[in-house]
JSON list of C-alpha atoms and ligand atoms in Angstrom, two decimals:
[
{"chain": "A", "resi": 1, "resn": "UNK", "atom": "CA", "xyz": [5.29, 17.09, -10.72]},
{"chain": "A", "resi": 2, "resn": "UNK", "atom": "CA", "xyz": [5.88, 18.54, -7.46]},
{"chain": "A", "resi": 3, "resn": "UNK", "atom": "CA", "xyz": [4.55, 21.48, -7.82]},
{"chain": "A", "resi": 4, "resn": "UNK", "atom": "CA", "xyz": [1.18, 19.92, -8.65]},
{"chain": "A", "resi": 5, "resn": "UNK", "atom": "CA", "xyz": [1.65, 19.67, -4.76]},
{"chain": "A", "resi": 6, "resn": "UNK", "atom": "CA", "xyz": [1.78, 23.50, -3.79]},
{"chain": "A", "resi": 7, "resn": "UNK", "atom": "CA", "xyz": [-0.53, 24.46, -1.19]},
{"chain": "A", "resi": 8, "resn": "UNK", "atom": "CA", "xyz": [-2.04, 20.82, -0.94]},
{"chain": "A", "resi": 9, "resn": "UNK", "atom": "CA", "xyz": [-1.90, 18.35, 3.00]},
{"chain": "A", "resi": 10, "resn": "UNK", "atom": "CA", "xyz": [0.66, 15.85, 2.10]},
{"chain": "A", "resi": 11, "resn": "UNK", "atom": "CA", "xyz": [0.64, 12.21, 4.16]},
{"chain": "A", "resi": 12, "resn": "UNK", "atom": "CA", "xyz": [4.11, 10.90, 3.54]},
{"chain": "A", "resi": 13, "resn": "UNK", "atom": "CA", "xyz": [5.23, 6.91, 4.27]},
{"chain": "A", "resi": 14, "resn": "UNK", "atom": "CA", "xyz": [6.54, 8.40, 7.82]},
{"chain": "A", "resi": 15, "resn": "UNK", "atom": "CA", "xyz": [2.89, 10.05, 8.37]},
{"chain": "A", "resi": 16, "resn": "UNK", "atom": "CA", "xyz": [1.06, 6.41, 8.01]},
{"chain": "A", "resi": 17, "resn": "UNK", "atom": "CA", "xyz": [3.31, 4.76, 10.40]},
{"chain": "A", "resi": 18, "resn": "UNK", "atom": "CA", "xyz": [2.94, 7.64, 13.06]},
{"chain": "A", "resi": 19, "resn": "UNK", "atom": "CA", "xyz": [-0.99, 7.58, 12.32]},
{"chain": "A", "resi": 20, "resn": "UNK", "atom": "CA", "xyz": [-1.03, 3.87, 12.77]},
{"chain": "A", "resi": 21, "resn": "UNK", "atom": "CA", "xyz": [-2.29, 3.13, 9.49]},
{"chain": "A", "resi": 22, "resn": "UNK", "atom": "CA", "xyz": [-3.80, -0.62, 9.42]},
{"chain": "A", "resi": 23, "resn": "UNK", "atom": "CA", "xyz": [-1.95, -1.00, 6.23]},
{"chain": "A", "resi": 24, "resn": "UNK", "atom": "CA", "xyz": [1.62, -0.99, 8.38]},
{"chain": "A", "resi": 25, "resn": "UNK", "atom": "CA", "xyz": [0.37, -3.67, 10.70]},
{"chain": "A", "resi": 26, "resn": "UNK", "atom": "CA", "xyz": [-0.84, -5.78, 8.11]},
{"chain": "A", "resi": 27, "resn": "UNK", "atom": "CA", "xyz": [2.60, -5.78, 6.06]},
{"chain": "A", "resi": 28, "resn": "UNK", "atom": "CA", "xyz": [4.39, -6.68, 9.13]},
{"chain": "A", "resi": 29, "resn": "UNK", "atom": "CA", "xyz": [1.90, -9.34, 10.00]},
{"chain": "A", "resi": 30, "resn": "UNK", "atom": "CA", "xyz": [1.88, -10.90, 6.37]},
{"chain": "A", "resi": 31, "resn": "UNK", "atom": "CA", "xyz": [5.55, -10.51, 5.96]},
{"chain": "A", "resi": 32, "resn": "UNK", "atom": "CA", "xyz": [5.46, -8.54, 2.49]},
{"chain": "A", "resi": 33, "resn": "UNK", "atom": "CA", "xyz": [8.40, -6.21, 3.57]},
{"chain": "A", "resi": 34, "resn": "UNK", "atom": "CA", "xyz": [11.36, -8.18, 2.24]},
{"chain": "A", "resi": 35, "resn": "UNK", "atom": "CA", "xyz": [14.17, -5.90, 0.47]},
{"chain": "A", "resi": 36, "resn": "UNK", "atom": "CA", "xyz": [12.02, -2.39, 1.26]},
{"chain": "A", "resi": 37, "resn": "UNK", "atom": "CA", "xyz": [12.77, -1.62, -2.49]},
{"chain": "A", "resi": 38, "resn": "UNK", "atom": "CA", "xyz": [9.25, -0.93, -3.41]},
{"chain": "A", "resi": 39, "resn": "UNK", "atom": "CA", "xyz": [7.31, -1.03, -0.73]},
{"chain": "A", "resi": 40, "resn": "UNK", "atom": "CA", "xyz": [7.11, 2.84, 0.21]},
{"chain": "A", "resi": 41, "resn": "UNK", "atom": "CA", "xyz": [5.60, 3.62, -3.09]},
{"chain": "A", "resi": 42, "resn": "UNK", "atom": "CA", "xyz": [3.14, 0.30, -2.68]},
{"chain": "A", "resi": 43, "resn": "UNK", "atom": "CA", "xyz": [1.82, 1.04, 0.62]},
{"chain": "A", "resi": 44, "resn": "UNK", "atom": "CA", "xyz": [1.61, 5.05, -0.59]},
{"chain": "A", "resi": 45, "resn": "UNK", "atom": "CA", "xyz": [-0.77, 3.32, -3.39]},
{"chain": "A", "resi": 46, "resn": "UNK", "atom": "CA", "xyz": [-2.27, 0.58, -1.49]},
{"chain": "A", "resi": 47, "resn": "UNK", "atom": "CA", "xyz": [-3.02, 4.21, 1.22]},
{"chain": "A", "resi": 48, "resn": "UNK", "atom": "CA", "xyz": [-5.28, 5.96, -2.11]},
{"chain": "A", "resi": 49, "resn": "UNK", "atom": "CA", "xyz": [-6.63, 2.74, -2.72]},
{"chain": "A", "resi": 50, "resn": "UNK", "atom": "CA", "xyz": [-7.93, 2.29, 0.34]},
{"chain": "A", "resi": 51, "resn": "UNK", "atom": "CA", "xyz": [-9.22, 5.93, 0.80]},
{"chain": "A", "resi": 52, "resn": "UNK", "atom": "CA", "xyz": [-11.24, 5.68, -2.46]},
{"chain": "A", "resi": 53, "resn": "UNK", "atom": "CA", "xyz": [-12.58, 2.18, -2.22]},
{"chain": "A", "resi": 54, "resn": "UNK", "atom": "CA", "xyz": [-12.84, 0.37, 1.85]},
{"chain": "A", "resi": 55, "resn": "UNK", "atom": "CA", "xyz": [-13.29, -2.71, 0.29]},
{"chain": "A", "resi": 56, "resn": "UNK", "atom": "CA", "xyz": [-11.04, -3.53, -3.04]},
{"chain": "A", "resi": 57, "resn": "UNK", "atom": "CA", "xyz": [-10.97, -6.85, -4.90]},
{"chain": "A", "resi": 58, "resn": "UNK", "atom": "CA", "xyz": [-7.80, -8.42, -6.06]},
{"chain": "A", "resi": 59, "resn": "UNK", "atom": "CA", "xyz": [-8.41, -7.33, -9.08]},
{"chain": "A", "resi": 60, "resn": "UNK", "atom": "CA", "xyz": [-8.76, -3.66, -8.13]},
{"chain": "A", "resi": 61, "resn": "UNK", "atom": "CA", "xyz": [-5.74, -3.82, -6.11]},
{"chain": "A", "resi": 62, "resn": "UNK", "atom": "CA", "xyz": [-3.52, -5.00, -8.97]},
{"chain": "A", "resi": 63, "resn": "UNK", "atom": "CA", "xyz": [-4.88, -2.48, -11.16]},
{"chain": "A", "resi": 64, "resn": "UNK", "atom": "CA", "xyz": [-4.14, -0.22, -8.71]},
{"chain": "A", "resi": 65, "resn": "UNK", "atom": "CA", "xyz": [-0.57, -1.35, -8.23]},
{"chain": "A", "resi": 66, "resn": "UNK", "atom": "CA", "xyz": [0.19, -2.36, -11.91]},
{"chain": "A", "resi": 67, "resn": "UNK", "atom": "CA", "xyz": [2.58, 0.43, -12.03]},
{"chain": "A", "resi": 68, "resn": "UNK", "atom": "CA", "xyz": [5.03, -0.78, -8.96]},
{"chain": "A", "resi": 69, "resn": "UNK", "atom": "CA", "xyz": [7.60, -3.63, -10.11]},
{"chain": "A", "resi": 70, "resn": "UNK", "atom": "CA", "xyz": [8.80, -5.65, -6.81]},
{"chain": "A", "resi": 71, "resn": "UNK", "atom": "CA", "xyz": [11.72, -7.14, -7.51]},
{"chain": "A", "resi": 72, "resn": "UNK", "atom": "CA", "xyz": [11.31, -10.00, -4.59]},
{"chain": "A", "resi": 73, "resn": "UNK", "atom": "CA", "xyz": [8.17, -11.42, -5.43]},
{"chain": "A", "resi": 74, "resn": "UNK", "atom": "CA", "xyz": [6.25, -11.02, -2.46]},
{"chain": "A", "resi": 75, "resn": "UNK", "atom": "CA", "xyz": [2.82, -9.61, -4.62]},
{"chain": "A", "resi": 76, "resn": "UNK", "atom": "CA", "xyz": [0.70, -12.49, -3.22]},
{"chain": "A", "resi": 77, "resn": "UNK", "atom": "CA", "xyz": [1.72, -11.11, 0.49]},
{"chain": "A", "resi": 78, "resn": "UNK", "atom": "CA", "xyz": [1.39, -7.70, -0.70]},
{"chain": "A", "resi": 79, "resn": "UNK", "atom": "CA", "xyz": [-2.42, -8.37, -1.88]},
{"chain": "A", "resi": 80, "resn": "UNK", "atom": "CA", "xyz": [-3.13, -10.41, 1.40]},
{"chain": "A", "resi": 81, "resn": "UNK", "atom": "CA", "xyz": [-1.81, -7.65, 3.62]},
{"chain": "A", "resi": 82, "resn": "UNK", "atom": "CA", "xyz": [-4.19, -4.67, 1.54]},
{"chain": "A", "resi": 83, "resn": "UNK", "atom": "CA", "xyz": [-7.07, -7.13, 1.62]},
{"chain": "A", "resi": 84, "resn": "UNK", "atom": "CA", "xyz": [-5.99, -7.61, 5.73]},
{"chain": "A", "resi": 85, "resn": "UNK", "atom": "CA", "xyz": [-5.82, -3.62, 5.88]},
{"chain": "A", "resi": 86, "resn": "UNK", "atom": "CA", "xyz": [-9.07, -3.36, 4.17]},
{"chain": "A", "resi": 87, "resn": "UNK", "atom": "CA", "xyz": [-10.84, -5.32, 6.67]},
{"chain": "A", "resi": 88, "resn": "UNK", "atom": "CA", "xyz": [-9.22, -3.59, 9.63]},
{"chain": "A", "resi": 89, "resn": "UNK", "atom": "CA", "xyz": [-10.09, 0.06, 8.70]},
{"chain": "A", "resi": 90, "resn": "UNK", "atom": "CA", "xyz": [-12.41, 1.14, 10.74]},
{"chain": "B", "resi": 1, "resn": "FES", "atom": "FE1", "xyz": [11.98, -6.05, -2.71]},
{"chain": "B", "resi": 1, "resn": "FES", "atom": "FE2", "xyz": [9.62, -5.28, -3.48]},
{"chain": "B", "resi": 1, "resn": "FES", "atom": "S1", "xyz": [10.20, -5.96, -1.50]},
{"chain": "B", "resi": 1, "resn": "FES", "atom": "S2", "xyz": [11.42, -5.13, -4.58]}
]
């Protein structure tokens, strides 16, 4: 709930793309933005993910999206651009 939130730092989908996040390059580059449906919460996942664990299998990474439905079917993209992200983080 949102108030699980009070007094916490907040990154939003807005705060990635200003901090150059490698995870908005490599959606662009691997064309997984297609309708923009689900994407904000999948990158906003994909973001934890990548905080917790620098270097996730595809396994990992649909475990740690199993919870976001995309409509357009662009999961393969959407695994090759974390796995791109992954390797571009510093
Ligand atoms: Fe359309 Fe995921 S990009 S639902």
């Amino acid at each position: 709930p949102l108030w699980s939130a009070a007094g916490k730092e907040v990154t939003t989908i807005e705060g990635l793309a200003a901090g150059k996040h490698p995870l908005i390059e490599a959606f662009t580059a691997e064309q997984a933005l297609q309708c923009g449906y689900c994407i904000n919460g999948i990158v906003m996942s994909a973001a934890a993910l990548l905080a917790a664990n620098r270097d996730p299998s595809e396994a990992q990474i649909a475990q740690a999206l199993e919870r976001h439905l995309c409509r357009c079917g662009t999961h393969v993209r959407i695994v090759r651009a974390i796995r791109r992200a992954a390797q571009a983080s510093p």
